[in-house]
mmCIF file with all atom_site columns, C-alpha atoms in Angstrom:
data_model
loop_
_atom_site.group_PDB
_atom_site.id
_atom_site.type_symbol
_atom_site.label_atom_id
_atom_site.label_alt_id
_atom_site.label_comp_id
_atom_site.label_asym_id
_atom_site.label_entity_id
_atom_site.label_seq_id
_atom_site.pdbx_PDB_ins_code
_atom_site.Cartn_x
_atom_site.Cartn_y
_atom_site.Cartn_z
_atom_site.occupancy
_atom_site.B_iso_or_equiv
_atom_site.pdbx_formal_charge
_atom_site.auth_seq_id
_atom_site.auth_comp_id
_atom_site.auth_asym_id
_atom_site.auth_atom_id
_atom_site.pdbx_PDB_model_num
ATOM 1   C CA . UNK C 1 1   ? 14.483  -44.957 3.505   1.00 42.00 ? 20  UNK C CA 1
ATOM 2   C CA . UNK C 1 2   ? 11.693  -46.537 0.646   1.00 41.00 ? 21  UNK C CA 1
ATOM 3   C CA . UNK C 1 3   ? 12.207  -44.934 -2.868  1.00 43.00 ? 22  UNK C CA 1
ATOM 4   C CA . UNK C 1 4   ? 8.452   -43.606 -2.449  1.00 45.00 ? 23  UNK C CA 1
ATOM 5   C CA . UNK C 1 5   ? 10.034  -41.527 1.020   1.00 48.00 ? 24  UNK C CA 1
ATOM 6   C CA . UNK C 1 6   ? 13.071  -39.914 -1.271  1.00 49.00 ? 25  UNK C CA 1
ATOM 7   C CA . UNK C 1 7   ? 10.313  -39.354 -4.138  1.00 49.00 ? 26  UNK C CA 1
ATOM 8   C CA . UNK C 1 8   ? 8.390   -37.339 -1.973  1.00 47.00 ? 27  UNK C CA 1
ATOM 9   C CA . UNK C 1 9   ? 11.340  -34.830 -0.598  1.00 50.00 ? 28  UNK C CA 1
ATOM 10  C CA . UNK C 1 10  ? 12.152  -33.870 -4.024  1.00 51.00 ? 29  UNK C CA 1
ATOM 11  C CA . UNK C 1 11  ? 8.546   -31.964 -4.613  1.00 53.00 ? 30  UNK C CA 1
ATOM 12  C CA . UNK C 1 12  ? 8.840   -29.940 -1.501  1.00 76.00 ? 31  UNK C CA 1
ATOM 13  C CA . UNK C 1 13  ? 12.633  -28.893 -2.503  1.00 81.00 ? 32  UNK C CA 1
ATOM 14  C CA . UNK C 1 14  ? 11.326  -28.060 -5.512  1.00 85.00 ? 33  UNK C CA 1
ATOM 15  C CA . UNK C 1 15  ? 8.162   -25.989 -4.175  1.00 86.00 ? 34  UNK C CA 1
ATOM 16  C CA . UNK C 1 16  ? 10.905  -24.646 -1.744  1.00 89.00 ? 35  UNK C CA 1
ATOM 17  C CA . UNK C 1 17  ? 12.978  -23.195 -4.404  1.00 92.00 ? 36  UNK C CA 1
ATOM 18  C CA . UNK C 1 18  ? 10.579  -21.666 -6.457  1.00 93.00 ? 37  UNK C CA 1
ATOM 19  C CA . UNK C 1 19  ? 9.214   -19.990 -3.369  1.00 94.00 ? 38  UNK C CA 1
ATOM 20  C CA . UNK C 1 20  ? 12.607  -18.497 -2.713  1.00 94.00 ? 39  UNK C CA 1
ATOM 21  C CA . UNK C 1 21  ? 12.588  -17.510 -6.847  1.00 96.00 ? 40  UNK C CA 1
ATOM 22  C CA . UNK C 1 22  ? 9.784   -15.539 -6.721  1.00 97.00 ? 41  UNK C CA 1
ATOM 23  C CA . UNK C 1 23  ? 10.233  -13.963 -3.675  1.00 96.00 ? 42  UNK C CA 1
ATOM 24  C CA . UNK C 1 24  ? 13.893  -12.971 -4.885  1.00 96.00 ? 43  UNK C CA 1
ATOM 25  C CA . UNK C 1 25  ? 12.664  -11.805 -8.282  1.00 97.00 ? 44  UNK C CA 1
ATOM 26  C CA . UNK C 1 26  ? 9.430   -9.924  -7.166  1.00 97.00 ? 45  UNK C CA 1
ATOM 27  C CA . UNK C 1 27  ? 11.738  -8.219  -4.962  1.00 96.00 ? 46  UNK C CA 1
ATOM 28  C CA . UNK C 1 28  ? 13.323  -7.001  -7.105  1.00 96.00 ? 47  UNK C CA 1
ATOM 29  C CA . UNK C 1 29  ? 10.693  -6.235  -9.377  1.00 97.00 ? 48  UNK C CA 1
ATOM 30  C CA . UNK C 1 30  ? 8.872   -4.453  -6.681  1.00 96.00 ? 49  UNK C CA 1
ATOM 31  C CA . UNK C 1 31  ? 12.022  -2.143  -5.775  1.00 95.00 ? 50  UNK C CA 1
ATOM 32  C CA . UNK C 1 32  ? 12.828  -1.035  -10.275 1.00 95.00 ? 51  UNK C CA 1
ATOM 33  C CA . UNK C 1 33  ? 8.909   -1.117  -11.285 1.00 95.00 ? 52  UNK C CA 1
ATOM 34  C CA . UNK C 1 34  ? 6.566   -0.432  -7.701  1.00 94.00 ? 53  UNK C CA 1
ATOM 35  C CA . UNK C 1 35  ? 3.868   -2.703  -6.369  1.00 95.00 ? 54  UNK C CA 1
ATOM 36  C CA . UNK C 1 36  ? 1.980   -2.613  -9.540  1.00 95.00 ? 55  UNK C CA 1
ATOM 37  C CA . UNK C 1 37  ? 4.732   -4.847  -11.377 1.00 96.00 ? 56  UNK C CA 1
ATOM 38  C CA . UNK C 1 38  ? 3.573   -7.637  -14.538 1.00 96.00 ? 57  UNK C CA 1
ATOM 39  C CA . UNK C 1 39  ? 3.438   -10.530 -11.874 1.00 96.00 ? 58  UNK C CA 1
ATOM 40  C CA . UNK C 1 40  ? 4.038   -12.436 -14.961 1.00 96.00 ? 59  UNK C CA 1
ATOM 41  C CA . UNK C 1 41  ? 7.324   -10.537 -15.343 1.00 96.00 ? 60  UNK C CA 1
ATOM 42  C CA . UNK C 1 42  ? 8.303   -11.725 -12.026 1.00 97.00 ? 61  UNK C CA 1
ATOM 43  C CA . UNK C 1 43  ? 7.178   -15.381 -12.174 1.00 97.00 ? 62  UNK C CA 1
ATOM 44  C CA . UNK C 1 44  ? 9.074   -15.313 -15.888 1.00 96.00 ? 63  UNK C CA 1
ATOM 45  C CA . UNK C 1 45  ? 12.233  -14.051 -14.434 1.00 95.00 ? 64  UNK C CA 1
ATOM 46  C CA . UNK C 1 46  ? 12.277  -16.451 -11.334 1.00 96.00 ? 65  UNK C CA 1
ATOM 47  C CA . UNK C 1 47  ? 12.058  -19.369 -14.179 1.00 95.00 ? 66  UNK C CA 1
ATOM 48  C CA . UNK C 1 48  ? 8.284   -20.564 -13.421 1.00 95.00 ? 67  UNK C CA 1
ATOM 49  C CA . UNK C 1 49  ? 4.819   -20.103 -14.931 1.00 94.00 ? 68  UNK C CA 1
ATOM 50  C CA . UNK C 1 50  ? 2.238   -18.112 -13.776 1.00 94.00 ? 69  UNK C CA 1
ATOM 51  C CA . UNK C 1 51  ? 0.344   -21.017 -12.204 1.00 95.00 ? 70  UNK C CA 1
ATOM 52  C CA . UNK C 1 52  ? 3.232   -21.740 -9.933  1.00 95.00 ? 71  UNK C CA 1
ATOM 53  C CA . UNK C 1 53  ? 3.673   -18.155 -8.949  1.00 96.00 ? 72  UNK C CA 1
ATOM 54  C CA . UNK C 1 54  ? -0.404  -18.001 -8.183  1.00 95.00 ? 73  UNK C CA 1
ATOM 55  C CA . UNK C 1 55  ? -0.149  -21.917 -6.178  1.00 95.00 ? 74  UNK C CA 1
ATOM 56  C CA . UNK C 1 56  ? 2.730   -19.868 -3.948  1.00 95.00 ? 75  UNK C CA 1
ATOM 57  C CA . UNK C 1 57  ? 0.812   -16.612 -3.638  1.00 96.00 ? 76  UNK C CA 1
ATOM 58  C CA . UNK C 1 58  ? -2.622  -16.546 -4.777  1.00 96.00 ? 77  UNK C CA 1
ATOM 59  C CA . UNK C 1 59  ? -3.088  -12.614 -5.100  1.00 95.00 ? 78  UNK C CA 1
ATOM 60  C CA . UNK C 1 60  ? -0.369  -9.677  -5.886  1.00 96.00 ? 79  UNK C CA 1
ATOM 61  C CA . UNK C 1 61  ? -1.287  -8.766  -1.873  1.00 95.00 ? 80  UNK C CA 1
ATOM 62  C CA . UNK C 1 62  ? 0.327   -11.937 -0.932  1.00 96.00 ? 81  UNK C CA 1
ATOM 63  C CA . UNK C 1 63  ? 3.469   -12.031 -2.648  1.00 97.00 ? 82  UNK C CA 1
ATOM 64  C CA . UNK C 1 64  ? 3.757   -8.572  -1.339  1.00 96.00 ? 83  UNK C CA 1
ATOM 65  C CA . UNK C 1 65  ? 2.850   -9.274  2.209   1.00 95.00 ? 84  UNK C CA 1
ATOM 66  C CA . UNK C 1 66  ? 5.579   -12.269 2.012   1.00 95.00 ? 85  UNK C CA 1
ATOM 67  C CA . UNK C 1 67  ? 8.019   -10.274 0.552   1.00 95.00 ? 86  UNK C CA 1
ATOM 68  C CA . UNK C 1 68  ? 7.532   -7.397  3.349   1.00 93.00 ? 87  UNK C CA 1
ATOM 69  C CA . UNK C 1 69  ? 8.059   -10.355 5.635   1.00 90.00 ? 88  UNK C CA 1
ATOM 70  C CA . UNK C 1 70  ? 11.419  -11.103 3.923   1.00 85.00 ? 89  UNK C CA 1
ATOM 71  C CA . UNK C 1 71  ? 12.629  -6.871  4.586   1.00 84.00 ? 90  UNK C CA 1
ATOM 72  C CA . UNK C 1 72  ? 10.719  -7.107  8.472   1.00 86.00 ? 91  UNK C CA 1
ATOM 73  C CA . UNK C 1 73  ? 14.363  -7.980  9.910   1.00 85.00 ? 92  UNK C CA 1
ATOM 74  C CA . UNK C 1 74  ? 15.905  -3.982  9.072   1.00 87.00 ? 93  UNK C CA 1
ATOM 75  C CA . UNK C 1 75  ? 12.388  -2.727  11.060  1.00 89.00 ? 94  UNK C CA 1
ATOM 76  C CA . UNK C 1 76  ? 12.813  -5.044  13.892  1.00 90.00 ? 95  UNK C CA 1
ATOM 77  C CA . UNK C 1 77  ? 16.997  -4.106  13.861  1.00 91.00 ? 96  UNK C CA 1
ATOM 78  C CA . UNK C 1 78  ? 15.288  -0.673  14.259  1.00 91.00 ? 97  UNK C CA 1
ATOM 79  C CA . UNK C 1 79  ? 13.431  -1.826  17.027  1.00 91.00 ? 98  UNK C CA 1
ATOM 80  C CA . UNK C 1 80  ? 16.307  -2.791  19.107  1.00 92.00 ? 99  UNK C CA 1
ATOM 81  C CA . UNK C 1 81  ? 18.344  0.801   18.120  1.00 93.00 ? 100 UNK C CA 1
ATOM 82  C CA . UNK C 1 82  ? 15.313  2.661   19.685  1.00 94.00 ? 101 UNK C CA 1
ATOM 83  C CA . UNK C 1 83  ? 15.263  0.307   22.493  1.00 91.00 ? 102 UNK C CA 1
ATOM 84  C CA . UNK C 1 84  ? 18.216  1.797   23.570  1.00 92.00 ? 103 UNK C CA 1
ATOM 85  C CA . UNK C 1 85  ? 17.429  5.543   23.662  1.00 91.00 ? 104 UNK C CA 1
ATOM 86  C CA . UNK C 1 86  ? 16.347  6.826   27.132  1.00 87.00 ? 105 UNK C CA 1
ATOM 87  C CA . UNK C 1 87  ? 13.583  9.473   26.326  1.00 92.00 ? 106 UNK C CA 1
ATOM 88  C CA . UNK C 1 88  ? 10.431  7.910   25.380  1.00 94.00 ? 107 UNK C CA 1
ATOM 89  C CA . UNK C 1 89  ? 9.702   11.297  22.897  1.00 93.00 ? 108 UNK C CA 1
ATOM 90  C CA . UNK C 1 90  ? 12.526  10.434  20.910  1.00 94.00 ? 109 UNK C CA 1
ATOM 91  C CA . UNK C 1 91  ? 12.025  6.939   20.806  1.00 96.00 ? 110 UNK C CA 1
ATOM 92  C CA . UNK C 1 92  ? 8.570   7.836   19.129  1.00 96.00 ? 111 UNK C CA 1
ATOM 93  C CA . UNK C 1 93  ? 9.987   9.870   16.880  1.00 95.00 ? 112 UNK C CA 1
ATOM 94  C CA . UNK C 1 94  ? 12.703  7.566   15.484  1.00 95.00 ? 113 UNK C CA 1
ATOM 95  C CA . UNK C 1 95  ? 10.020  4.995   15.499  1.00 96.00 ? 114 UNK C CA 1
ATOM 96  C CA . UNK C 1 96  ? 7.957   7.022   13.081  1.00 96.00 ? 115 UNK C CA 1
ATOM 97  C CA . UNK C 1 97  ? 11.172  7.608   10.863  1.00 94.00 ? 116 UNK C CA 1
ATOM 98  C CA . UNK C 1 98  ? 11.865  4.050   10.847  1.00 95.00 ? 117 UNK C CA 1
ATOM 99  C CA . UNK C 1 99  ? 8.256   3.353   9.488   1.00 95.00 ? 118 UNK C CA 1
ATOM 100 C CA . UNK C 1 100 ? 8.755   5.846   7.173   1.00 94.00 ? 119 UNK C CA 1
ATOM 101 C CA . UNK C 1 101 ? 11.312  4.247   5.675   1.00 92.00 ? 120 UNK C CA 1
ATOM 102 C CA . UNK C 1 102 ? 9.914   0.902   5.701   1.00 93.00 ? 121 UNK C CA 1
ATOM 103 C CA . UNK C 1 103 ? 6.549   2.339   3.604   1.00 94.00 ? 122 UNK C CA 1
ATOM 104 C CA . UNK C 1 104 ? 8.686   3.796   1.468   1.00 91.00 ? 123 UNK C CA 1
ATOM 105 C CA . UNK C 1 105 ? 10.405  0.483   0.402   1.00 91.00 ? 124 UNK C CA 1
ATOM 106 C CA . UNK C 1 106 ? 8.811   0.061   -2.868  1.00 93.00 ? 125 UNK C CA 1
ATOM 107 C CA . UNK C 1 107 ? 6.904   2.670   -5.376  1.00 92.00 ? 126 UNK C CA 1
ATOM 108 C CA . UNK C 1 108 ? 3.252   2.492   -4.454  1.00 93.00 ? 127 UNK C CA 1
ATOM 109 C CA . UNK C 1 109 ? 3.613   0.647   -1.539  1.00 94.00 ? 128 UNK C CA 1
ATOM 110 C CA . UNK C 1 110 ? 1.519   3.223   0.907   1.00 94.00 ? 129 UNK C CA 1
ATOM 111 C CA . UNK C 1 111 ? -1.705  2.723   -1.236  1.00 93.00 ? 130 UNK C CA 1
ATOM 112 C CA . UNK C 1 112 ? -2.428  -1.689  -0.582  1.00 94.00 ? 131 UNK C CA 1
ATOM 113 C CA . UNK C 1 113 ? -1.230  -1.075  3.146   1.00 93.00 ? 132 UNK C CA 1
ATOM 114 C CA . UNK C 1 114 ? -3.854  2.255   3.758   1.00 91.00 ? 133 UNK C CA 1
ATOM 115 C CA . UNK C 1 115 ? -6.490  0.136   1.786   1.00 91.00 ? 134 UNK C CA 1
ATOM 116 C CA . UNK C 1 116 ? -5.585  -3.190  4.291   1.00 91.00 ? 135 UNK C CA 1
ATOM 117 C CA . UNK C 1 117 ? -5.402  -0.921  7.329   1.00 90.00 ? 136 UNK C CA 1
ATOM 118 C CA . UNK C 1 118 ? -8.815  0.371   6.774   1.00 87.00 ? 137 UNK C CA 1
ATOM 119 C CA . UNK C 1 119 ? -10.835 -2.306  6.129   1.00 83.00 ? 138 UNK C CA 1
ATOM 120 C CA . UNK C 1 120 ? -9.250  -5.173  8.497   1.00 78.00 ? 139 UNK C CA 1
ATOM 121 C CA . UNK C 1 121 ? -9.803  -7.731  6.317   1.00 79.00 ? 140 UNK C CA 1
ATOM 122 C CA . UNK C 1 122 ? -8.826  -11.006 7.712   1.00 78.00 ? 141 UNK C CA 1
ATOM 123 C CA . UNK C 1 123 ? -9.059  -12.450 4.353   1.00 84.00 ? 142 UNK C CA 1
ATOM 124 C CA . UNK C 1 124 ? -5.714  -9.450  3.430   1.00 90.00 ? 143 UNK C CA 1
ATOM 125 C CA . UNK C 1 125 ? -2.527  -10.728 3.773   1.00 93.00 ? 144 UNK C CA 1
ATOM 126 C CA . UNK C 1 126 ? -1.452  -7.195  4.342   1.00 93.00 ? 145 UNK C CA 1
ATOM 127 C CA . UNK C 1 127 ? -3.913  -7.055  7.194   1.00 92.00 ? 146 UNK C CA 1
ATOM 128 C CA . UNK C 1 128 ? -1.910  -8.787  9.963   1.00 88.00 ? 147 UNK C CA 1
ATOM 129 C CA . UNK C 1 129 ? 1.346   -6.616  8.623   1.00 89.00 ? 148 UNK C CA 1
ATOM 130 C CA . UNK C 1 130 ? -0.479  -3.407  9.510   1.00 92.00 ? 149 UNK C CA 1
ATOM 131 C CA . UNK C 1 131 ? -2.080  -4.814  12.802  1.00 92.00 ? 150 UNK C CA 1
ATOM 132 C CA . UNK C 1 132 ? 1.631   -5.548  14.045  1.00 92.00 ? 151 UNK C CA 1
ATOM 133 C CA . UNK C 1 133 ? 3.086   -2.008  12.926  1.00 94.00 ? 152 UNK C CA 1
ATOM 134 C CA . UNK C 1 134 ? -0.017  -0.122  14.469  1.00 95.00 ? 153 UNK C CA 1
ATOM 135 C CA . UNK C 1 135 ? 0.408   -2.383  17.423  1.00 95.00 ? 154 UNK C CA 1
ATOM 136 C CA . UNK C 1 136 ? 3.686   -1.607  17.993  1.00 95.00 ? 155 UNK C CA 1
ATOM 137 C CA . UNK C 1 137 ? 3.130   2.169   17.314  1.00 96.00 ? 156 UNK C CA 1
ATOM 138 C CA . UNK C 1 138 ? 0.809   2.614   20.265  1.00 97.00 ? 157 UNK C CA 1
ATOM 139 C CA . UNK C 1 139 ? 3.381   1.175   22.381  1.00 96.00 ? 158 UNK C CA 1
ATOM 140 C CA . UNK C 1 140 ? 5.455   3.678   21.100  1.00 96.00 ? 159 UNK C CA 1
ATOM 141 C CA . UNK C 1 141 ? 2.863   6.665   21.543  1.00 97.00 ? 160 UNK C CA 1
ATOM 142 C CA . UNK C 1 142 ? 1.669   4.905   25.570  1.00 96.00 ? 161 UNK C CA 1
ATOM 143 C CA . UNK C 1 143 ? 5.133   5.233   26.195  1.00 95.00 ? 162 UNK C CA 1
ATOM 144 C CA . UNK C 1 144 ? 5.249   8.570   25.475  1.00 95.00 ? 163 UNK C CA 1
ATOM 145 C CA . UNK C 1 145 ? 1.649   9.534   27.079  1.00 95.00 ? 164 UNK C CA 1
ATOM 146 C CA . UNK C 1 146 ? 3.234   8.149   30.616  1.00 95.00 ? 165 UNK C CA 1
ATOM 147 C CA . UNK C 1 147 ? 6.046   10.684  30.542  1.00 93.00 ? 166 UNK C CA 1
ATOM 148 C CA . UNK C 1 148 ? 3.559   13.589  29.535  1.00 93.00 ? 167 UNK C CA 1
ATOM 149 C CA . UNK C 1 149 ? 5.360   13.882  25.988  1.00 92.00 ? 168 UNK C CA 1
ATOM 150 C CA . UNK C 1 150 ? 2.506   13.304  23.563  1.00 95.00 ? 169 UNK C CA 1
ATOM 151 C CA . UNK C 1 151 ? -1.330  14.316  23.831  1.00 95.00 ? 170 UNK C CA 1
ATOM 152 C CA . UNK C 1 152 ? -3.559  11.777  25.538  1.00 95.00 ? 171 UNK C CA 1
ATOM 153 C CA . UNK C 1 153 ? -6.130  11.805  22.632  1.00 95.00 ? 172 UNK C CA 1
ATOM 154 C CA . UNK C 1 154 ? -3.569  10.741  20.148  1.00 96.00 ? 173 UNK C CA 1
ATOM 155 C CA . UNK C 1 155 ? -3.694  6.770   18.891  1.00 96.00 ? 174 UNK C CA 1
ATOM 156 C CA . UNK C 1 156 ? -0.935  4.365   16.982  1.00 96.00 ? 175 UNK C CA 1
ATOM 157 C CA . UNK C 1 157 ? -3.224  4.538   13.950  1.00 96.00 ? 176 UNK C CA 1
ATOM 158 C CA . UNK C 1 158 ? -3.002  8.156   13.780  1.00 96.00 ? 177 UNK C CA 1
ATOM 159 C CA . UNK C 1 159 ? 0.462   8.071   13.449  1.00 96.00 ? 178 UNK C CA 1
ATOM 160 C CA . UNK C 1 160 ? 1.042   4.842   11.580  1.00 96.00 ? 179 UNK C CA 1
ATOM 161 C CA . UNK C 1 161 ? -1.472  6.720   8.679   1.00 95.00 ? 180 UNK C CA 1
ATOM 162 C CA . UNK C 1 162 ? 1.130   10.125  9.215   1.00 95.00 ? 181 UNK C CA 1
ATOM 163 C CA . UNK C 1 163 ? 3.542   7.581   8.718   1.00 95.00 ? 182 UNK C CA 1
ATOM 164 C CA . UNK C 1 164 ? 2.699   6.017   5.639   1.00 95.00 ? 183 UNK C CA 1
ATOM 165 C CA . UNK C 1 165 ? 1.231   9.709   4.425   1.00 94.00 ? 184 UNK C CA 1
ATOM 166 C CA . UNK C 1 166 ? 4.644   10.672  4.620   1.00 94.00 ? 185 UNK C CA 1
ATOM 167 C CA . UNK C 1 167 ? 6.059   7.858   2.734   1.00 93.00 ? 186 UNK C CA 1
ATOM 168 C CA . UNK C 1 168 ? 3.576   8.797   0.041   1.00 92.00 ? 187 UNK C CA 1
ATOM 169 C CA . UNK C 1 169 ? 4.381   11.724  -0.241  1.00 91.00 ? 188 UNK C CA 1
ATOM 170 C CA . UNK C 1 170 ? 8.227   10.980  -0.970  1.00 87.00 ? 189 UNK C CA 1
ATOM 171 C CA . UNK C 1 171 ? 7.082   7.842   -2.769  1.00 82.00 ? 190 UNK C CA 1
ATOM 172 C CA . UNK C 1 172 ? 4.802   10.012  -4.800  1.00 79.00 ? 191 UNK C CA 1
ATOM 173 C CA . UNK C 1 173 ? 7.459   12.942  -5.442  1.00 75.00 ? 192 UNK C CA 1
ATOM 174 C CA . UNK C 1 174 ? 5.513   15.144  -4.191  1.00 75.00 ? 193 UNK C CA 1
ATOM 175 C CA . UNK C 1 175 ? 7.541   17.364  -2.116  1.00 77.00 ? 194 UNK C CA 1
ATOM 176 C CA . UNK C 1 176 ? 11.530  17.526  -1.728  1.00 84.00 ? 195 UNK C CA 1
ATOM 177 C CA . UNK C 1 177 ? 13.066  17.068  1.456   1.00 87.00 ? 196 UNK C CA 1
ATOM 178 C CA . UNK C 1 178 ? 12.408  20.332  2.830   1.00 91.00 ? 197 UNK C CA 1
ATOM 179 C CA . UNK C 1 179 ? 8.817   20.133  2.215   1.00 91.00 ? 198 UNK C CA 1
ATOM 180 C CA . UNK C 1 180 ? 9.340   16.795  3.940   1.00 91.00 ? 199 UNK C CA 1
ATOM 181 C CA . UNK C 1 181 ? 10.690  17.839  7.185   1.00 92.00 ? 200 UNK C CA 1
ATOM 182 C CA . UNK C 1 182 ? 8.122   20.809  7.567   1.00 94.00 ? 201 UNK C CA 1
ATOM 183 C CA . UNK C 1 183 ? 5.563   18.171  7.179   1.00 93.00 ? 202 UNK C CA 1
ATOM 184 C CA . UNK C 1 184 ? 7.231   16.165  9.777   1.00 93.00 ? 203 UNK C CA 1
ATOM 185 C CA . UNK C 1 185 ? 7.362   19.281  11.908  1.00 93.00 ? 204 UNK C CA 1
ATOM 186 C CA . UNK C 1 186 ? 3.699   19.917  11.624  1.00 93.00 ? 205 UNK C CA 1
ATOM 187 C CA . UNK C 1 187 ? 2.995   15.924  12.533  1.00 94.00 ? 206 UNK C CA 1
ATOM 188 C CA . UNK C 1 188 ? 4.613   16.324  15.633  1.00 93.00 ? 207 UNK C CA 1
ATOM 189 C CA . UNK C 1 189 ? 3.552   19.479  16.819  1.00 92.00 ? 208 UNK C CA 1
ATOM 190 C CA . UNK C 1 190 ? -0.221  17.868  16.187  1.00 93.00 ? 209 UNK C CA 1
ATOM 191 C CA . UNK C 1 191 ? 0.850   14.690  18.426  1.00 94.00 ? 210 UNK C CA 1
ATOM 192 C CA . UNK C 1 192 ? 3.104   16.238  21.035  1.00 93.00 ? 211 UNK C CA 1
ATOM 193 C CA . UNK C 1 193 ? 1.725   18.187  24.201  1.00 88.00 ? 212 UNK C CA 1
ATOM 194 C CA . UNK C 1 194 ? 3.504   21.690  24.153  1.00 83.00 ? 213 UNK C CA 1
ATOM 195 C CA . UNK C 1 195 ? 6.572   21.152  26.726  1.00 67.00 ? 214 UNK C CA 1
ATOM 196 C CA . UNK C 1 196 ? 8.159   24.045  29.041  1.00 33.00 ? 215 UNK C CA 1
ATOM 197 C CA . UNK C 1 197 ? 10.547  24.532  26.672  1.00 40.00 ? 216 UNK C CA 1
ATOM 198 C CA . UNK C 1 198 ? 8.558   25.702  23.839  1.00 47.00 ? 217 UNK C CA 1
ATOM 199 C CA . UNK C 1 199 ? 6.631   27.770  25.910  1.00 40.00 ? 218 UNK C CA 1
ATOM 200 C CA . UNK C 1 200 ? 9.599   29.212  27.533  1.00 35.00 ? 219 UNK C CA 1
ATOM 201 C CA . UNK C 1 201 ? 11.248  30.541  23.910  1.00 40.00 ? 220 UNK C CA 1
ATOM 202 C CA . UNK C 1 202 ? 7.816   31.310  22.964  1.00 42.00 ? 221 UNK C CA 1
#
């Protein structure tokens, strides 16, 4: 191997670990201070300047979108619990929990992902993020249309915004836990067709 060939491996270690610092330390900015953490702060703590933090991710909705991507593997771990479960209902349901808790990841979180949701903006990093939840959501919600659990005019993004409304809400500390599952109940009751059983103890 030439000297120039060992030269040039040491940059991209380098670039390498810095990307893994800042990822580490927004992280953990992100889960003490919310999405609206000094990125300065964070580039400071993972031992760079701000110009390397902006080379790695040029706005805050990229280092968030590639720190997301570093927490995706508990959602997908998720994925394969629900897989499991044999009534499509209640694999929509856990799905939506699941999503909840995602959103709810950092302080502040639900307001860049609504914003990237809405305007599908290629140019967002956040953008594709969304697309794959909502994606994955009307799955979900088809899969619950075929066995006549859920209403036929009801659409992933409906429930990927009660979702992330949820997570606000708890994010937000806007109502306690209580509140919370009354909210939930009212969600549900929107999405789901009314089954023999509820009209039988009606």
């Amino acid at each position: 191997m030439s000297p120039s060939g060992q030269q040039g491996r040491k940059p991209r270690a380098d670039v390498q670990r810095n990307r893994a610092a800042l990822l580490e330390a927004a992280q953990r900015h992100f889960l003490k201070y919310g999405v609206s953490t000094s990125l300065e702060a964070v580039a400071k703590e993972a031992g760079v300047g701000p110009g390397t933090l902006y080379r790695h991710f040029p706005t805050r909705e990229a280092l968030l979108a590639a720190v997301l991507q570093t927490r995706s593997e508990e959602l997908v771990a998720r994925q394969a619990e629900i897989a499991q479960l044999g009534d499509a209902d209640d694999a929509l349901e856990q799905w939506l929990r699941a999503l909840e808790e995602y959103f709810s990841a950092f302080s502040g979180l639900p307001e860049p992902l609504m914003a990237a949701a809405r305007a599908q903006d290629g140019d967002n990093p956040l953008t594709l993020p969304c697309d794959i939840v909502i994606t994955a959501t009307e799955e979900y919600v088809r899969a619950a249309q075929r066995t006549g659990h859920v209403r036929e005019s009801v659409k992933g993004y409906d429930l990927f915004l009660a979702a992330i409304s949820v997570a606000w809400l708890k994010g937000a500390g806007a109502a306690d836990e209580e509140s919370l599952d009354r909210v939930r109940t009212l969600i549900a009751t929107g999405y789901r067709e009314p089954d023999s059983r509820a009209q039988a103890s009606a």
